[in-house]
PDB file of C-alpha atoms in Angstrom:
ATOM      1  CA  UNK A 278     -13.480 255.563 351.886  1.00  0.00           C
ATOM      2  CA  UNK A 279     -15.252 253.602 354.279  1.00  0.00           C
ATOM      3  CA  UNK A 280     -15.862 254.482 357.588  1.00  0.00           C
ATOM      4  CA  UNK A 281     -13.010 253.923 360.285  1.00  0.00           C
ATOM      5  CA  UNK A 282     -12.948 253.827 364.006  1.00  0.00           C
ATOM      6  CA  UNK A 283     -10.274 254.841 366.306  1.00  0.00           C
ATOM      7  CA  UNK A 284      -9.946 251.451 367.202  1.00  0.00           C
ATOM      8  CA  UNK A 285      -9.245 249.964 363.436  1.00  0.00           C
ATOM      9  CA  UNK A 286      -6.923 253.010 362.503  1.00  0.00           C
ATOM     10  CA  UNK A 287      -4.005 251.537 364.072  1.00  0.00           C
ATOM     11  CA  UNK A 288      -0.332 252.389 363.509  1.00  0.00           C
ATOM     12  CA  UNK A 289       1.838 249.594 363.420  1.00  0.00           C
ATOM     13  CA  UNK A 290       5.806 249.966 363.625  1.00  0.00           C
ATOM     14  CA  UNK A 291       7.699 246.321 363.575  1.00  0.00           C
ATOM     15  CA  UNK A 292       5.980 244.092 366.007  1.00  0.00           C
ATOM     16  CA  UNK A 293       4.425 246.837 367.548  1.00  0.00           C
ATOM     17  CA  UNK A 294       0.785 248.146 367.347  1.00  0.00           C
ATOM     18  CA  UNK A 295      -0.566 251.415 369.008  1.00  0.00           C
ATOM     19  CA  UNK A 296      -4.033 253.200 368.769  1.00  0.00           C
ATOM     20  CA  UNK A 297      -2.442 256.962 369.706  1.00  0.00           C
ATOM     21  CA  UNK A 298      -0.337 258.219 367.260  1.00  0.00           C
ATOM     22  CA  UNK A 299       1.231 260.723 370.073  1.00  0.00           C
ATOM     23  CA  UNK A 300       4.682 259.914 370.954  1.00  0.00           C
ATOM     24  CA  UNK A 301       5.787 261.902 374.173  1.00  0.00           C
ATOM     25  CA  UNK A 302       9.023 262.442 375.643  1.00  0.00           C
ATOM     26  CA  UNK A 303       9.352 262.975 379.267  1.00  0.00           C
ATOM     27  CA  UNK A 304      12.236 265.168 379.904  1.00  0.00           C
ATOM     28  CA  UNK A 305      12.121 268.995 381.090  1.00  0.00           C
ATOM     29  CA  UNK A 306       8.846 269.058 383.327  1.00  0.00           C
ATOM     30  CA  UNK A 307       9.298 271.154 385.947  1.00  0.00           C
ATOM     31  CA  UNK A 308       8.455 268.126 388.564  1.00  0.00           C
ATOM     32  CA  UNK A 309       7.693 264.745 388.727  1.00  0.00           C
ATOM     33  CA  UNK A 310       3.884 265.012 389.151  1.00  0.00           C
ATOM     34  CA  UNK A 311       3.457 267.728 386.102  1.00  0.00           C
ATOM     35  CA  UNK A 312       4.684 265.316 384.343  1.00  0.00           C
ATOM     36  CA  UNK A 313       2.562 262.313 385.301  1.00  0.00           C
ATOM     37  CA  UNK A 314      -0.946 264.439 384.515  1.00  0.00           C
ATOM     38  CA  UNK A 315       0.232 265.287 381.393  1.00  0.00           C
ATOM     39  CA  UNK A 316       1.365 261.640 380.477  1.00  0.00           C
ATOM     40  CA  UNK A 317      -2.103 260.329 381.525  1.00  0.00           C
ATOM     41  CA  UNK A 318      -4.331 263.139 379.888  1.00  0.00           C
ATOM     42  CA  UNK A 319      -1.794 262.896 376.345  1.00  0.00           C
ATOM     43  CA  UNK A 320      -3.308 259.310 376.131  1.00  0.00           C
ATOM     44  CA  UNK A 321      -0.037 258.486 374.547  1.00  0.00           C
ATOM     45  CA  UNK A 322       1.097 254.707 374.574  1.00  0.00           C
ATOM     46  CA  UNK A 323       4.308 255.539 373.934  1.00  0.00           C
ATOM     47  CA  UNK A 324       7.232 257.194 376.195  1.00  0.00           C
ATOM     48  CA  UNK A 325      10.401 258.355 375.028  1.00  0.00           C
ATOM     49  CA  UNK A 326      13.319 259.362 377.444  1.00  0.00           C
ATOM     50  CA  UNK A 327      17.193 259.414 376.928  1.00  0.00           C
ATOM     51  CA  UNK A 328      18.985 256.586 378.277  1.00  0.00           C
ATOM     52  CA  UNK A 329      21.302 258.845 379.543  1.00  0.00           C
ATOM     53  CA  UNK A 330      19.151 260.126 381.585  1.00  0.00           C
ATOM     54  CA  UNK A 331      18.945 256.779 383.710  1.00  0.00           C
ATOM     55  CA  UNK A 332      21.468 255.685 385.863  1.00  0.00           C
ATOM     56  CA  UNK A 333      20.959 251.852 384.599  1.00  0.00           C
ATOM     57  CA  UNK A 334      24.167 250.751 386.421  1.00  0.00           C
ATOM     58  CA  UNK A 335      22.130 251.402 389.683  1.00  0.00           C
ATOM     59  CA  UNK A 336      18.889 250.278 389.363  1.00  0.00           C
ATOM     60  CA  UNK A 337      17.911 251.120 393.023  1.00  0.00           C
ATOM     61  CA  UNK A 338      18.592 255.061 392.237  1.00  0.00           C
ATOM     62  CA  UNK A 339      15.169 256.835 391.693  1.00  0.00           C
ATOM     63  CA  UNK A 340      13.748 258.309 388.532  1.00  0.00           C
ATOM     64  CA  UNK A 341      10.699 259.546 386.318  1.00  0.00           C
ATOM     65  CA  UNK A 342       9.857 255.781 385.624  1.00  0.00           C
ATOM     66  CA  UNK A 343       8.853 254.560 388.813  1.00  0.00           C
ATOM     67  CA  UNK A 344       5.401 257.792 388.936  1.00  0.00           C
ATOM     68  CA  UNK A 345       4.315 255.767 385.797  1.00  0.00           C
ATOM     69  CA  UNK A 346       2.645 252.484 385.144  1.00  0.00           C
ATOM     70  CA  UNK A 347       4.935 251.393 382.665  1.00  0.00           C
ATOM     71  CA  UNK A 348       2.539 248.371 382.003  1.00  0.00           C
ATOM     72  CA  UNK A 349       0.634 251.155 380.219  1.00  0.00           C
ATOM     73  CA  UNK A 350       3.014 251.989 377.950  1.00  0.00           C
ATOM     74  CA  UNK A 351       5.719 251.183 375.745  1.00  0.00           C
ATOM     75  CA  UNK A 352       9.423 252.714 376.625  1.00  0.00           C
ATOM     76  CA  UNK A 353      11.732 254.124 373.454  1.00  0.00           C
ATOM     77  CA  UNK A 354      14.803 254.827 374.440  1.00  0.00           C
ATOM     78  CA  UNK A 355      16.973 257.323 372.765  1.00  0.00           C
ATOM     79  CA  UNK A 356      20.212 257.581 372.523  1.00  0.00           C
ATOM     80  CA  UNK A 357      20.594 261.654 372.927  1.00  0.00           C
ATOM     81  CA  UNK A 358      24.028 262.797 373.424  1.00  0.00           C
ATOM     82  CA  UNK A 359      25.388 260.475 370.850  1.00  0.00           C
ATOM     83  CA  UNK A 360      28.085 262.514 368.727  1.00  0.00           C
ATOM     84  CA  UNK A 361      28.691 258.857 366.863  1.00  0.00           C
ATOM     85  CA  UNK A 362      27.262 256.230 365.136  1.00  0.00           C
ATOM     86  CA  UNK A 363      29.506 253.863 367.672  1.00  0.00           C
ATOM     87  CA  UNK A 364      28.203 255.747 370.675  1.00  0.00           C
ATOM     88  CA  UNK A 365      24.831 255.528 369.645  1.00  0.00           C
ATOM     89  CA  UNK A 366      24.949 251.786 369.187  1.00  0.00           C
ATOM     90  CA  UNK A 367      26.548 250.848 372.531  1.00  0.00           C
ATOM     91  CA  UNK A 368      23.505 253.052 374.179  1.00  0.00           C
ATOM     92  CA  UNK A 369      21.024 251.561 372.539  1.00  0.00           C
ATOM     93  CA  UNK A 370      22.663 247.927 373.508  1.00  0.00           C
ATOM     94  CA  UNK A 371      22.588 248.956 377.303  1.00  0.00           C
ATOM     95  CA  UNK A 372      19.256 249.667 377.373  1.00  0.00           C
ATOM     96  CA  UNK A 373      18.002 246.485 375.302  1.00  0.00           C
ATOM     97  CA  UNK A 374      20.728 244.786 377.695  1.00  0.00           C
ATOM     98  CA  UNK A 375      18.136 246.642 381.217  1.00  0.00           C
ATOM     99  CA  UNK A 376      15.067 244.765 379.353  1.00  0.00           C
ATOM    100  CA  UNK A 377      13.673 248.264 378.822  1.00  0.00           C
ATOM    101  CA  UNK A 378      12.246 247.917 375.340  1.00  0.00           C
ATOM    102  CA  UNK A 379      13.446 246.196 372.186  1.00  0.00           C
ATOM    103  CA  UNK A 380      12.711 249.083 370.308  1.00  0.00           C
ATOM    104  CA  UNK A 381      15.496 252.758 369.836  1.00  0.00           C
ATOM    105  CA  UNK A 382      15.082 256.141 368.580  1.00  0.00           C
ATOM    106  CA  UNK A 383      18.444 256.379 366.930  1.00  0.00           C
ATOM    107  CA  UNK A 384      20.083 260.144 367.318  1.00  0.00           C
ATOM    108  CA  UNK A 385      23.470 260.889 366.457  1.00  0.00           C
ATOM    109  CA  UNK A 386      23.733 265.233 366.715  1.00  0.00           C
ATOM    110  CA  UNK A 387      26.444 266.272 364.074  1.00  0.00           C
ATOM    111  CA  UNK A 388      26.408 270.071 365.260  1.00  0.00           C
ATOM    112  CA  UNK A 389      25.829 271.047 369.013  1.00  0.00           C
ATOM    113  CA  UNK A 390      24.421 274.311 367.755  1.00  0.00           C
ATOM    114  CA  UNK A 391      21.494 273.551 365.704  1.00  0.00           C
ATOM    115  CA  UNK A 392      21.265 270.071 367.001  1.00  0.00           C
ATOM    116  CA  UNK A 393      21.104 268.571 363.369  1.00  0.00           C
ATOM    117  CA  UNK A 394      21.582 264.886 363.152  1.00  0.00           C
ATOM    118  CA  UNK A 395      24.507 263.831 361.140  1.00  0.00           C
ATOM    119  CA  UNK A 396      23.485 261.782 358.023  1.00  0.00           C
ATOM    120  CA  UNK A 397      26.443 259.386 357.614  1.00  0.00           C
ATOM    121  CA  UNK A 398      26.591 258.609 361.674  1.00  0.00           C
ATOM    122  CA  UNK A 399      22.914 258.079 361.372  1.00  0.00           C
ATOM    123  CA  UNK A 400      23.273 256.196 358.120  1.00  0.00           C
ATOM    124  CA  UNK A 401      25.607 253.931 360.370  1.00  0.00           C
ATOM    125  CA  UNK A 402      24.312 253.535 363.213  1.00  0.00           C
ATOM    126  CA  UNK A 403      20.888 252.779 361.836  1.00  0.00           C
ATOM    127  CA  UNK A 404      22.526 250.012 359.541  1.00  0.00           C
ATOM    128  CA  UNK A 405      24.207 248.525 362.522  1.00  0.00           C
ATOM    129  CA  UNK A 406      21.312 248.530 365.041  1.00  0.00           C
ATOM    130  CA  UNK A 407      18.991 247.114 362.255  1.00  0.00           C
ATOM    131  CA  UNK A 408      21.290 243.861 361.847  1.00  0.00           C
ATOM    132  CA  UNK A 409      21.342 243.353 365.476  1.00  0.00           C
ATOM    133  CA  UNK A 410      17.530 242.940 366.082  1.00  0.00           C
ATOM    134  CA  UNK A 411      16.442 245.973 367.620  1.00  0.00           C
ATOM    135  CA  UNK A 412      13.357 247.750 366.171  1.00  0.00           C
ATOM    136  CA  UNK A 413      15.070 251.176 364.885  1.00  0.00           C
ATOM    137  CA  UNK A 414      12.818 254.843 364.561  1.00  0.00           C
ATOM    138  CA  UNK A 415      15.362 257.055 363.412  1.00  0.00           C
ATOM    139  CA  UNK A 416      15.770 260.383 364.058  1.00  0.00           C
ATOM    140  CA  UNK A 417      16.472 262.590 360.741  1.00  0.00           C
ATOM    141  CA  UNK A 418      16.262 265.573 358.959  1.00  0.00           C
ATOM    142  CA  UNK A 419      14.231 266.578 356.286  1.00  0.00           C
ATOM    143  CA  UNK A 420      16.023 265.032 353.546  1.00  0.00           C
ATOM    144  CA  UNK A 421      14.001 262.870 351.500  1.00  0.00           C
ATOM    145  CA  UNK A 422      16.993 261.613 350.003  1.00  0.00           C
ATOM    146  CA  UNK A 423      18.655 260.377 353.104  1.00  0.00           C
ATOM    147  CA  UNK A 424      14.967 259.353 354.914  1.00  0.00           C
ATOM    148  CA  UNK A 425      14.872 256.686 351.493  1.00  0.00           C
ATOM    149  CA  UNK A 426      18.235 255.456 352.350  1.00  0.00           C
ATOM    150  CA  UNK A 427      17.399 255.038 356.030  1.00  0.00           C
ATOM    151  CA  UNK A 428      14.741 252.924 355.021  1.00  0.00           C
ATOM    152  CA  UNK A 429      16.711 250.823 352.505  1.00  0.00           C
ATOM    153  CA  UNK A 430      18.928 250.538 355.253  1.00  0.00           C
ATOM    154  CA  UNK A 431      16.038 248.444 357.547  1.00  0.00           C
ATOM    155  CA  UNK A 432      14.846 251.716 359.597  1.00  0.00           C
ATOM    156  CA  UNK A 433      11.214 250.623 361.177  1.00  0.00           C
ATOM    157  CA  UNK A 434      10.724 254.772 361.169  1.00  0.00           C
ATOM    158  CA  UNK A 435      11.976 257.338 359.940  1.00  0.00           C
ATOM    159  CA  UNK A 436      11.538 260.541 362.209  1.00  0.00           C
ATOM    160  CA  UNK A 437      11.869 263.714 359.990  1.00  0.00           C
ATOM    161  CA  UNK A 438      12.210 266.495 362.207  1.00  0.00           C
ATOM    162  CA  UNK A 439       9.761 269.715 361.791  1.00  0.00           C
ATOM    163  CA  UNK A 440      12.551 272.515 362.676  1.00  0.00           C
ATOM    164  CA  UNK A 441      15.427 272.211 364.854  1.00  0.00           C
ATOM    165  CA  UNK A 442      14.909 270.132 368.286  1.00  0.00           C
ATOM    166  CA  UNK A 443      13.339 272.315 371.192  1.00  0.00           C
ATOM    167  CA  UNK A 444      12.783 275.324 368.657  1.00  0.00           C
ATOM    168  CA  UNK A 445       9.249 275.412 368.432  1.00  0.00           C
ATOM    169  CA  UNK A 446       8.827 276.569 365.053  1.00  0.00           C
ATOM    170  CA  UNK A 447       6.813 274.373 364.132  1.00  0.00           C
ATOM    171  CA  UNK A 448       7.064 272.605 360.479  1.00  0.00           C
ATOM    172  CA  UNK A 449       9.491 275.160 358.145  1.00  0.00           C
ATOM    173  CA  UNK A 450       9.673 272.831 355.059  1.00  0.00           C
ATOM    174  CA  UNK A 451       6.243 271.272 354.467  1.00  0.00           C
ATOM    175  CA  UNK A 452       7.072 270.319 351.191  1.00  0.00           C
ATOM    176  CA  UNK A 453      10.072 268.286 352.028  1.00  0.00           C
ATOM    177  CA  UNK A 454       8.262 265.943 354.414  1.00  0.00           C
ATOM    178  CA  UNK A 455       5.227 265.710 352.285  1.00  0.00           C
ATOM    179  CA  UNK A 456       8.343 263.962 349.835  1.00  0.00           C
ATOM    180  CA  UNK A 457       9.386 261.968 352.814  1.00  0.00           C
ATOM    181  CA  UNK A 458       5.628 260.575 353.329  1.00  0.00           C
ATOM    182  CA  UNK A 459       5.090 260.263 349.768  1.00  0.00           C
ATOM    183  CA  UNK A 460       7.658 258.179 349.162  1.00  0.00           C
ATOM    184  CA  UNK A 461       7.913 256.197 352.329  1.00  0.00           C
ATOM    185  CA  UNK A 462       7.202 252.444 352.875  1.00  0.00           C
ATOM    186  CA  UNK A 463       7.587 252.691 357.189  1.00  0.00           C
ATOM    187  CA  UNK A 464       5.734 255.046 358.756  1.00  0.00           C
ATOM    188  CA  UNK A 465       6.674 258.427 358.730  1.00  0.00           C
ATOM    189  CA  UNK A 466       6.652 260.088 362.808  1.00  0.00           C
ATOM    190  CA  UNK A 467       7.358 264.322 362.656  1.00  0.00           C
ATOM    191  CA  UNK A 468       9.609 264.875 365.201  1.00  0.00           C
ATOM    192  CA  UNK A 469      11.519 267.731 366.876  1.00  0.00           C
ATOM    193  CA  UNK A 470       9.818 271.439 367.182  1.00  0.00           C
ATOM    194  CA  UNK A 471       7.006 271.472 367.158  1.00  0.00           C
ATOM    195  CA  UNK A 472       5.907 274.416 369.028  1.00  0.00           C
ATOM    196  CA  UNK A 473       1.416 274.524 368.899  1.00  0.00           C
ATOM    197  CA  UNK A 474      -1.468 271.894 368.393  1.00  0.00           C
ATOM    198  CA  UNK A 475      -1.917 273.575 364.748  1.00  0.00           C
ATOM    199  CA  UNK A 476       1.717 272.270 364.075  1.00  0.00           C
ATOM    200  CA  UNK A 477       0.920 268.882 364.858  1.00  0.00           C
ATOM    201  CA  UNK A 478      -2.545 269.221 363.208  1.00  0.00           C
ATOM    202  CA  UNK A 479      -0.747 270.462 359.922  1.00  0.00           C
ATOM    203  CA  UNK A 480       1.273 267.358 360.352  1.00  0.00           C
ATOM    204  CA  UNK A 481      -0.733 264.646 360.215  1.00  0.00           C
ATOM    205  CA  UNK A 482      -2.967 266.809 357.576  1.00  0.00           C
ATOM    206  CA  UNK A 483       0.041 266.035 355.358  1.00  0.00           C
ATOM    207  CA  UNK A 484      -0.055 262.320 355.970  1.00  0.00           C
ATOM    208  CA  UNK A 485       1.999 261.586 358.508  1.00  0.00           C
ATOM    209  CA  UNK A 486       1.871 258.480 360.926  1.00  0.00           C
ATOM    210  CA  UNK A 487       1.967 260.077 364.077  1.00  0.00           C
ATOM    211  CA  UNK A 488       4.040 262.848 365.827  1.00  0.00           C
ATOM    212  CA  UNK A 489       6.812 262.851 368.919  1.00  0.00           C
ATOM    213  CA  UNK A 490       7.171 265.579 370.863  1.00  0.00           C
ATOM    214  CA  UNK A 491       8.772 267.042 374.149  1.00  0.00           C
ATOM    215  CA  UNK A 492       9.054 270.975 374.795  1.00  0.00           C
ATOM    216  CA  UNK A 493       5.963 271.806 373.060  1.00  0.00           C
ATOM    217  CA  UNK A 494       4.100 269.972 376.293  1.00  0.00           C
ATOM    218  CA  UNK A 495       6.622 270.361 379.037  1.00  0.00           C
ATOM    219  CA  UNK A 496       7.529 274.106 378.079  1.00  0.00           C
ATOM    220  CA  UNK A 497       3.677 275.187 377.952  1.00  0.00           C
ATOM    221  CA  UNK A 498       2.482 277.393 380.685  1.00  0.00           C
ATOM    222  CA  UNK A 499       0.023 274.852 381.620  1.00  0.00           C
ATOM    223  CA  UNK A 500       2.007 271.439 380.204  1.00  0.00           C
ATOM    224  CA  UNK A 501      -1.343 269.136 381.210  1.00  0.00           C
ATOM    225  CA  UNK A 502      -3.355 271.277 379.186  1.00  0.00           C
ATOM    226  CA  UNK A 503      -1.572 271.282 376.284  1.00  0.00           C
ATOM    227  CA  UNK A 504      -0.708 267.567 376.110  1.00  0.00           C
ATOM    228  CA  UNK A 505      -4.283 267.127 376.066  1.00  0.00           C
ATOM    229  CA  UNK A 506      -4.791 270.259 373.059  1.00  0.00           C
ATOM    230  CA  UNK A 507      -2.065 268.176 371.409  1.00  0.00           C
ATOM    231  CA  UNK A 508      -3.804 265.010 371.759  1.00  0.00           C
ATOM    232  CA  UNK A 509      -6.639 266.173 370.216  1.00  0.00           C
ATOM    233  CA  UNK A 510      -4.453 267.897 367.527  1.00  0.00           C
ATOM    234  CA  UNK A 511      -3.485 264.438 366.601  1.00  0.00           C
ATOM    235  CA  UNK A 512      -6.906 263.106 366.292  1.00  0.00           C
ATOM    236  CA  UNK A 513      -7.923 265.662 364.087  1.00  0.00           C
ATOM    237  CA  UNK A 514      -5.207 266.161 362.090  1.00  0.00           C
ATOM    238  CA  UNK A 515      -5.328 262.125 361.590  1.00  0.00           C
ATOM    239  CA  UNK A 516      -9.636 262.446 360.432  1.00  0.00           C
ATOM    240  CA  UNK A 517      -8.755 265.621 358.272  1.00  0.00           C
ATOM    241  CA  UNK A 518      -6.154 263.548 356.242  1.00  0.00           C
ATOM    242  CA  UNK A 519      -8.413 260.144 356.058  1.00  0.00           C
ATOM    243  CA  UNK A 520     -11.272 262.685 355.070  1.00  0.00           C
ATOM    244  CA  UNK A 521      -9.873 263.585 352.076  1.00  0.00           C
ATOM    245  CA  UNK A 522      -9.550 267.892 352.009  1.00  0.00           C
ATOM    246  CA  UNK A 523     -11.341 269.899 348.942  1.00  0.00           C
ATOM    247  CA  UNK A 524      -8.984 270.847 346.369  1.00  0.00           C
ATOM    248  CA  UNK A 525      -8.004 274.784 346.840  1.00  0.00           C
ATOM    249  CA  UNK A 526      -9.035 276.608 343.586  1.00  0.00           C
ATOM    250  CA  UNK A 527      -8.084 280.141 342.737  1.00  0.00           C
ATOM    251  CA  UNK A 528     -11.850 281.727 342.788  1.00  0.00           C
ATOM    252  CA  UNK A 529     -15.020 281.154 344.438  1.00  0.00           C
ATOM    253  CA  UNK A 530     -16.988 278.880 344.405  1.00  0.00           C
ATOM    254  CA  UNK A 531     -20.574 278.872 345.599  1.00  0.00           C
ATOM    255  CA  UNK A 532     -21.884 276.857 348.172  1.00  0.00           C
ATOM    256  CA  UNK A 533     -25.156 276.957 347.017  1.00  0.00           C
ATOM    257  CA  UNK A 534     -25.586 275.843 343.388  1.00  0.00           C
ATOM    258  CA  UNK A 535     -27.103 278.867 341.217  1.00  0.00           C
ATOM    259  CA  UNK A 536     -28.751 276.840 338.863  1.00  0.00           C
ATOM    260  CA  UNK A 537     -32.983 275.772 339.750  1.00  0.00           C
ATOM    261  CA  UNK A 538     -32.918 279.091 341.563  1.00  0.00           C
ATOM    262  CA  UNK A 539     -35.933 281.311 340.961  1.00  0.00           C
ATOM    263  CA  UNK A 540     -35.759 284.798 339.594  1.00  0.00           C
TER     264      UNK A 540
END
């Protein structure tokens, strides 16, 4: 494989083109200006927040958006706390209706518990917000049945999740998304907990097109640290999977060949 820079290994979703393959949510930082550092040292391009979270009736009421240069980035929306695949769509229309960003992270929770997504609502509301123009990432398990119907169904992304949202267990079923990434034809973005850069490493050593997280970062004892470890997790991750790994064998083999050597 030829040699690729940073700058050519881009990750393109729709329209959309980014060179950091680090999605980062913004909620649960324990202040406003945490959060900032740890935005600007993630190198992320891309910000994720719940549209719930924004009071987008009143547009003079302050929030998290206005410490960031949001020319720097690009905003995806959620639409957390959506039980339905009707209450996800009419969140994801008020925020395309603010101008925020024509792309969604669709999330419809089925249980309240384990904070599983429920297929069919997802299924729906995916369908729905596809037909209407909006660029659709879509929050899922790790189903690589459902994941190829999200995609027949016009998803931009599918968003497998690692272990249960907030968890940090990091990724329980590798072989499930390595299906999903096998078989996919939009990227593939591992999302939901993640708990340590070795998760995130692990999961773009499987082949996966980037990674989204939240807690892992604004959890962390030191949350500007680790959005920079998990920045770097990314990268490397990302080169160990272009690289091409050995395959693993059962017995040893020598580094140095054995044969020329003198007795």
């Amino acid at each position: 494989m030829a040699e690729m820079t940073q700058q050519q290994d881009i990750l393109k979703i729709g329209d959309h083109q980014f060179s950091s393959r680090l999605f980062l949510g913004t909620g649960k930082f324990s202040d406003l200006v945490v959060q900032s550092r740890a935005v600007e040292v993630s190198e992320t391009e891309v910000l994720t927040f719940a549209v719930r979270r924004l009071n987008l009736e009143n547009p003079h009421e302050a929030n998290f958006l206005e410490r960031l240069d949001l020319k720097k980035f690009t905003l995806l929306p959620n639409t957390a706390g959506a039980t339905t695949a009707e209450e996800a769509v009419r969140i994801a229309r008020l925020a395309k209706a603010s101008g925020l960003c024509d792309m969604i992270k669709v999330e419809v929770i089925g249980n309240p518990k384990t904070l599983l997504p429920d297929p069919i609502e997802t299924l729906k509301a995916t369908q729905i917000l596809v037909e209407e123009g909006f660029t659709v990432l879509t929050y899922t398990s790790d189903d690589p049945i459902l994941a190829r119907h999200l995609q027949k169904a016009g998803a931009h992304a599918v968003m497998p999740g690692a272990s249960p949202i907030g968890s940090g267990l990091g990724i329980v079923n590798p072989h499930y998304l390595k299906f999903i990434i096998e078989e996919a034809t939009v990227p593939v973005i591992i999302d939901a907990g993640v708990g340590a850069p070795s998760d995130v490493a692990l999961a773009m050593e499987l082949g996966a097109d980037g990674v989204l997280l939240n807690t892992a970062v604004a959890s962390a004892k030191s949350p500007v640290l680790m959005a920079e470890a998990m920045k770097l997790a990314v990268q490397a991750g990302r080169k160990g999977y272009l690289a091409g790994r050995i395959a693993k064998k059962r017995y040893a083999s020598a580094s140095s060949p054995v044969e020329g050597m003198i007795e």
